[in-house]
Amino acid sequence: MLQDILQNIVSGASIGATYGLVGLGVVFLWLTISRINFANISSAMLAAYLFYSFYTQLNLGFFISFVLSVAIIGLYGLGLRIFIYEPIRKRGGGRLEFVVATLMLCTFWLNFIIVTYGALPKPFPPVFGGSNDFISLGGIRIPSLYLNIYLVIAILMVFIYFILNKTLIGKSFRAAAQNREAAALMGIDVKVTTSLSFILATVVVGIAGILLAPIYFVSLELGGGSIGVKGFASAVLGGLTNPYGTILGGISLGLLENFSTLYISSTYRDVISFSVLVAVLILKPSGIFNWKRKKI
């Protein structure tokens, strides 16, 4: 029984941390423009399909396929700012218009994938370790896939910490979050800051999509639905403003899902995500893992 619990902790934490990465895409844009970008969720699906095409169909190898996929998704993020956010902002549109536009774009990509690749899931190549690749630690089998997920997320979190706390870019993000107009008056190029936040948001979600693809397959599921809800729930648990709290929120959600499967039924996995999201929004809308950050 103890081994089952530990096994569920290992798998739940790794999958949950990936939900947290999807949530980071929500957080980065909320910090700089106070908008929820639903089209950002499609970055996970697009990155997974791009990687699948480059690696499986064009035989470009892991590194080139990964870099190309992430680079294209970054350009996609920049395009979202130029062709969606800026036109709406310049015409006096608000949050509702942006939400509707990004929802429609997300729907477009889902249908584009169906027309291009078909609706059936594609098997993801075992680049992060096959089903038989694992290490045993005290009777617990830890798949190589989960170890690689932990490694990638650890590297990303170190990078994000460095960007947010040790660079002028991070100070610009935080200044724009506190007061966009004042930041512009102080000489901060808000357009560049906004562009970087869009790029960073889509890249992080795209990497999350590639990490989730071995678990959910290369499928439409990565473009919305439960994955999007779980990422958004992770961001809400972090208060929409705390990147590290968002990762913790994702891990908590992954653990909750796994233990509900162990003790109740797998039928309720997605119900748990919706329930947590609604409960936090009602009882503690500021987030559970939203500790105060130091001021600039």
Short mmCIF file of C-alpha atoms in Angstrom, two decimals:
data_model
loop_
_atom_site.label_atom_id
_atom_site.label_comp_id
_atom_site.label_asym_id
_atom_site.label_seq_id
_atom_site.Cartn_x
_atom_site.Cartn_y
_atom_site.Cartn_z
CA MET A 1 0.00 0.00 0.00
CA LEU A 2 2.84 2.39 0.86
CA GLN A 3 4.48 1.65 -2.48
CA ASP A 4 1.23 2.49 -4.29
CA ILE A 5 1.07 5.81 -2.45
CA LEU A 6 4.69 6.69 -3.26
CA GLN A 7 4.22 5.61 -6.89
CA ASN A 8 1.22 7.92 -7.19
CA ILE A 9 3.18 10.78 -5.64
CA VAL A 10 5.94 10.37 -8.24
CA SER A 11 3.59 10.24 -11.23
CA GLY A 12 1.12 12.81 -9.90
CA ALA A 13 3.81 15.38 -9.11
CA SER A 14 5.44 15.05 -12.55
CA ILE A 15 2.19 15.35 -14.49
CA GLY A 16 0.98 18.11 -12.16
CA ALA A 17 4.16 20.12 -12.65
CA THR A 18 3.45 20.02 -16.38
CA TYR A 19 -0.05 21.36 -15.71
CA GLY A 20 1.74 24.14 -13.85
CA LEU A 21 3.74 24.98 -16.98
CA VAL A 22 0.48 25.42 -18.88
CA GLY A 23 -0.66 27.67 -16.05
CA LEU A 24 2.51 29.76 -16.36
CA GLY A 25 1.33 30.85 -19.79
CA VAL A 26 -1.75 32.31 -18.11
CA VAL A 27 0.31 33.98 -15.38
CA PHE A 28 2.86 35.72 -17.64
CA LEU A 29 0.15 37.46 -19.66
CA TRP A 30 -1.94 38.31 -16.61
CA LEU A 31 1.12 39.96 -15.05
CA THR A 32 1.73 42.25 -18.02
CA ILE A 33 -1.63 42.87 -19.73
CA SER A 34 -4.22 41.49 -17.25
CA ARG A 35 -5.79 39.31 -19.94
CA ILE A 36 -6.67 35.60 -20.14
CA ASN A 37 -5.39 34.26 -23.47
CA PHE A 38 -7.28 31.08 -24.41
CA ALA A 39 -5.37 30.82 -27.70
CA ASN A 40 -2.28 30.28 -25.60
CA ILE A 41 -3.60 26.85 -24.60
CA SER A 42 -3.46 25.78 -28.25
CA SER A 43 0.32 26.30 -28.09
CA ALA A 44 0.64 22.95 -26.30
CA MET A 45 -1.17 21.13 -29.09
CA LEU A 46 0.61 22.99 -31.89
CA ALA A 47 4.06 22.36 -30.39
CA ALA A 48 3.33 18.65 -29.99
CA TYR A 49 2.14 18.31 -33.59
CA LEU A 50 5.09 20.34 -34.88
CA PHE A 51 7.55 18.15 -32.98
CA TYR A 52 5.75 15.03 -34.24
CA SER A 53 6.01 16.28 -37.85
CA PHE A 54 9.66 17.30 -37.64
CA TYR A 55 10.83 14.22 -35.75
CA THR A 56 8.65 11.45 -37.20
CA GLN A 57 7.86 12.63 -40.71
CA LEU A 58 10.94 14.70 -41.59
CA ASN A 59 13.46 12.71 -39.46
CA LEU A 60 15.21 15.86 -38.25
CA GLY A 61 16.36 14.43 -34.91
CA PHE A 62 15.35 15.36 -31.39
CA PHE A 63 17.35 18.57 -30.88
CA ILE A 64 16.50 20.21 -34.21
CA SER A 65 12.84 19.15 -33.93
CA PHE A 66 12.60 20.56 -30.41
CA VAL A 67 14.30 23.87 -31.23
CA LEU A 68 12.26 24.40 -34.41
CA SER A 69 9.00 23.60 -32.61
CA VAL A 70 9.74 25.97 -29.73
CA ALA A 71 10.95 28.73 -32.08
CA ILE A 72 7.80 28.54 -34.22
CA ILE A 73 5.62 28.61 -31.12
CA GLY A 74 7.51 31.69 -29.91
CA LEU A 75 6.75 33.41 -33.23
CA TYR A 76 3.13 32.34 -32.82
CA GLY A 77 3.09 34.13 -29.48
CA LEU A 78 4.50 37.28 -31.07
CA GLY A 79 1.82 37.03 -33.76
CA LEU A 80 -0.87 36.88 -31.09
CA ARG A 81 0.29 40.23 -29.76
CA ILE A 82 0.63 41.88 -33.18
CA PHE A 83 -2.51 40.57 -34.87
CA ILE A 84 -4.91 39.93 -31.98
CA TYR A 85 -4.03 41.95 -28.87
CA GLU A 86 -2.83 45.23 -30.43
CA PRO A 87 -5.73 45.69 -32.91
CA ILE A 88 -8.26 45.04 -30.13
CA ARG A 89 -6.47 47.40 -27.73
CA LYS A 90 -6.14 50.20 -30.31
CA ARG A 91 -9.86 50.00 -31.09
CA GLY A 92 -10.77 50.31 -27.44
CA GLY A 93 -11.62 46.67 -26.92
CA GLY A 94 -11.38 45.19 -23.45
CA ARG A 95 -11.03 41.82 -21.80
CA LEU A 96 -14.25 40.37 -23.20
CA GLU A 97 -13.29 41.08 -26.81
CA PHE A 98 -9.84 39.56 -26.25
CA VAL A 99 -11.32 36.44 -24.64
CA VAL A 100 -13.79 35.94 -27.51
CA ALA A 101 -11.09 36.47 -30.15
CA THR A 102 -8.67 34.01 -28.54
CA LEU A 103 -11.44 31.44 -28.01
CA MET A 104 -12.29 31.62 -31.72
CA LEU A 105 -8.62 31.26 -32.64
CA CYS A 106 -8.32 28.23 -30.38
CA THR A 107 -11.34 26.70 -32.14
CA PHE A 108 -9.74 27.46 -35.51
CA TRP A 109 -6.56 25.57 -34.58
CA LEU A 110 -8.53 22.57 -33.33
CA ASN A 111 -10.33 22.33 -36.67
CA PHE A 112 -7.12 22.98 -38.60
CA ILE A 113 -5.46 20.02 -36.88
CA ILE A 114 -8.47 17.79 -37.63
CA VAL A 115 -8.32 18.70 -41.33
CA THR A 116 -4.51 18.36 -41.52
CA TYR A 117 -3.76 15.37 -39.29
CA GLY A 118 -7.15 13.81 -38.61
CA ALA A 119 -8.97 13.52 -35.31
CA LEU A 120 -7.28 10.31 -34.11
CA PRO A 121 -4.39 10.62 -31.61
CA LYS A 122 -0.85 10.01 -32.87
CA PRO A 123 1.70 8.01 -30.85
CA PHE A 124 4.46 10.26 -29.56
CA PRO A 125 8.00 8.99 -30.27
CA PRO A 126 9.75 7.67 -27.12
CA VAL A 127 12.32 10.47 -27.00
CA PHE A 128 11.91 10.91 -23.23
CA GLY A 129 12.13 7.19 -22.49
CA GLY A 130 10.06 4.18 -23.47
CA SER A 131 7.53 2.29 -21.38
CA ASN A 132 10.23 -0.15 -20.23
CA ASP A 133 12.77 2.53 -19.29
CA PHE A 134 12.70 3.16 -15.56
CA ILE A 135 14.80 3.07 -12.43
CA SER A 136 13.87 1.28 -9.22
CA LEU A 137 14.28 3.15 -5.96
CA GLY A 138 13.22 1.35 -2.81
CA GLY A 139 10.72 -0.73 -4.72
CA ILE A 140 9.29 2.31 -6.53
CA ARG A 141 9.51 2.30 -10.30
CA ILE A 142 10.27 5.76 -11.63
CA PRO A 143 9.86 5.93 -15.43
CA SER A 144 12.55 7.78 -17.37
CA LEU A 145 9.76 9.94 -18.79
CA TYR A 146 9.00 11.37 -15.34
CA LEU A 147 12.68 11.93 -14.57
CA ASN A 148 13.09 13.85 -17.82
CA ILE A 149 9.97 15.89 -17.06
CA TYR A 150 11.41 16.81 -13.65
CA LEU A 151 14.73 17.77 -15.28
CA VAL A 152 13.17 19.98 -17.96
CA ILE A 153 10.87 21.72 -15.48
CA ALA A 154 13.75 22.29 -13.03
CA ILE A 155 15.82 23.91 -15.80
CA LEU A 156 12.85 26.05 -16.85
CA MET A 157 12.17 27.21 -13.29
CA VAL A 158 15.81 28.21 -12.78
CA PHE A 159 15.68 30.12 -16.07
CA ILE A 160 12.39 31.82 -15.15
CA TYR A 161 13.70 32.75 -11.69
CA PHE A 162 16.81 34.28 -13.28
CA ILE A 163 14.75 36.21 -15.85
CA LEU A 164 12.24 37.56 -13.32
CA ASN A 165 14.64 38.41 -10.50
CA LYS A 166 18.08 39.04 -11.99
CA THR A 167 17.48 40.88 -15.25
CA LEU A 168 16.03 44.18 -16.44
CA ILE A 169 13.43 42.19 -18.37
CA GLY A 170 12.09 40.79 -15.11
CA LYS A 171 11.96 44.24 -13.54
CA SER A 172 10.09 45.48 -16.61
CA PHE A 173 7.56 42.66 -16.24
CA ARG A 174 6.99 43.49 -12.59
CA ALA A 175 6.82 47.24 -13.23
CA ALA A 176 4.28 46.77 -16.02
CA ALA A 177 2.28 44.50 -13.73
CA GLN A 178 2.14 47.14 -10.96
CA ASN A 179 1.34 50.13 -13.19
CA ARG A 180 1.55 49.94 -16.98
CA GLU A 181 1.24 53.70 -17.58
CA ALA A 182 3.81 54.61 -14.93
CA ALA A 183 6.21 52.03 -16.34
CA ALA A 184 5.95 53.64 -19.77
CA LEU A 185 6.57 57.09 -18.27
CA MET A 186 9.70 55.73 -16.55
CA GLY A 187 11.15 54.79 -19.94
CA ILE A 188 10.20 51.11 -20.06
CA ASP A 189 9.26 49.99 -23.57
CA VAL A 190 5.89 48.44 -22.74
CA LYS A 191 5.49 47.08 -26.29
CA VAL A 192 8.73 45.11 -26.03
CA THR A 193 7.79 43.91 -22.55
CA THR A 194 4.38 42.79 -23.80
CA SER A 195 5.93 41.03 -26.80
CA LEU A 196 8.37 39.16 -24.57
CA SER A 197 5.56 38.11 -22.24
CA PHE A 198 3.54 36.72 -25.16
CA ILE A 199 6.59 34.86 -26.48
CA LEU A 200 7.56 33.49 -23.07
CA ALA A 201 3.97 32.42 -22.35
CA THR A 202 3.55 30.47 -25.58
CA VAL A 203 7.03 28.91 -25.40
CA VAL A 204 6.46 27.60 -21.86
CA VAL A 205 3.04 26.18 -22.81
CA GLY A 206 4.54 24.69 -25.98
CA ILE A 207 7.23 22.89 -23.98
CA ALA A 208 4.50 21.65 -21.64
CA GLY A 209 2.67 20.24 -24.66
CA ILE A 210 5.74 18.32 -25.80
CA LEU A 211 6.20 16.94 -22.27
CA LEU A 212 2.53 15.95 -21.98
CA ALA A 213 2.37 14.32 -25.43
CA PRO A 214 3.90 10.98 -24.29
CA ILE A 215 1.09 10.76 -21.69
CA TYR A 216 -1.88 12.14 -23.64
CA PHE A 217 -0.53 11.28 -27.13
CA VAL A 218 -0.29 13.86 -29.90
CA SER A 219 -3.96 14.69 -29.81
CA LEU A 220 -6.62 17.37 -29.75
CA GLU A 221 -6.76 16.93 -25.97
CA LEU A 222 -3.62 19.07 -25.75
CA GLY A 223 -5.39 21.97 -27.48
CA GLY A 224 -7.95 22.64 -24.81
CA GLY A 225 -10.50 20.69 -22.85
CA SER A 226 -9.23 19.14 -19.65
CA ILE A 227 -5.59 20.18 -20.20
CA GLY A 228 -6.59 23.82 -20.53
CA VAL A 229 -8.81 23.65 -17.45
CA LYS A 230 -6.03 22.02 -15.40
CA GLY A 231 -3.52 24.64 -16.50
CA PHE A 232 -5.95 27.45 -15.68
CA ALA A 233 -6.76 25.83 -12.33
CA SER A 234 -3.02 25.73 -11.54
CA ALA A 235 -2.74 29.44 -12.30
CA VAL A 236 -5.78 30.21 -10.12
CA LEU A 237 -4.23 28.24 -7.24
CA GLY A 238 -1.19 30.50 -7.63
CA GLY A 239 -3.37 33.62 -7.63
CA LEU A 240 -2.67 34.40 -11.32
CA THR A 241 0.41 36.38 -10.26
CA ASN A 242 2.89 33.91 -8.76
CA PRO A 243 4.83 31.68 -11.21
CA TYR A 244 6.22 29.45 -8.45
CA GLY A 245 2.83 29.18 -6.77
CA THR A 246 1.40 28.12 -10.13
CA ILE A 247 3.84 25.20 -10.35
CA LEU A 248 2.94 24.21 -6.78
CA GLY A 249 -0.72 24.50 -7.72
CA GLY A 250 -0.19 22.18 -10.68
CA ILE A 251 1.67 19.64 -8.55
CA SER A 252 -1.12 19.73 -5.95
CA LEU A 253 -3.70 19.21 -8.69
CA GLY A 254 -1.77 16.28 -10.16
CA LEU A 255 -1.46 14.63 -6.74
CA LEU A 256 -5.15 15.19 -6.04
CA GLU A 257 -6.09 13.60 -9.36
CA ASN A 258 -3.89 10.56 -8.82
CA PHE A 259 -5.09 9.92 -5.29
CA SER A 260 -8.72 10.33 -6.34
CA THR A 261 -8.05 7.66 -8.96
CA LEU A 262 -6.39 5.42 -6.37
CA TYR A 263 -9.07 5.74 -3.69
CA ILE A 264 -12.23 6.67 -5.61
CA SER A 265 -12.34 6.19 -9.40
CA SER A 266 -10.54 7.42 -12.53
CA THR A 267 -13.95 8.62 -13.76
CA TYR A 268 -13.66 11.62 -11.44
CA ARG A 269 -10.19 12.81 -12.50
CA ASP A 270 -11.44 15.74 -14.58
CA VAL A 271 -14.31 16.46 -12.18
CA ILE A 272 -11.67 17.11 -9.50
CA SER A 273 -10.02 19.82 -11.64
CA PHE A 274 -13.30 21.63 -12.27
CA SER A 275 -14.28 21.35 -8.60
CA VAL A 276 -10.95 22.74 -7.37
CA LEU A 277 -11.15 25.64 -9.83
CA VAL A 278 -14.69 26.59 -8.78
CA ALA A 279 -13.97 26.13 -5.06
CA VAL A 280 -10.85 28.33 -5.09
CA LEU A 281 -12.59 31.05 -7.13
CA ILE A 282 -15.41 31.12 -4.58
CA LEU A 283 -13.55 30.62 -1.30
CA LYS A 284 -10.12 32.16 -1.95
CA PRO A 285 -9.98 34.01 -5.29
CA SER A 286 -6.54 35.41 -4.42
CA GLY A 287 -5.10 31.89 -4.68
CA ILE A 288 -3.84 29.33 -2.18
CA PHE A 289 -0.16 29.52 -3.14
CA ASN A 290 -0.05 33.28 -3.69
CA TRP A 291 2.48 34.52 -1.15
CA LYS A 292 3.56 38.15 -1.33
CA ARG A 293 6.52 39.05 -3.53
CA LYS A 294 8.98 41.75 -2.63
CA LYS A 295 8.41 45.11 -4.27
CA ILE A 296 10.78 46.50 -6.85
#
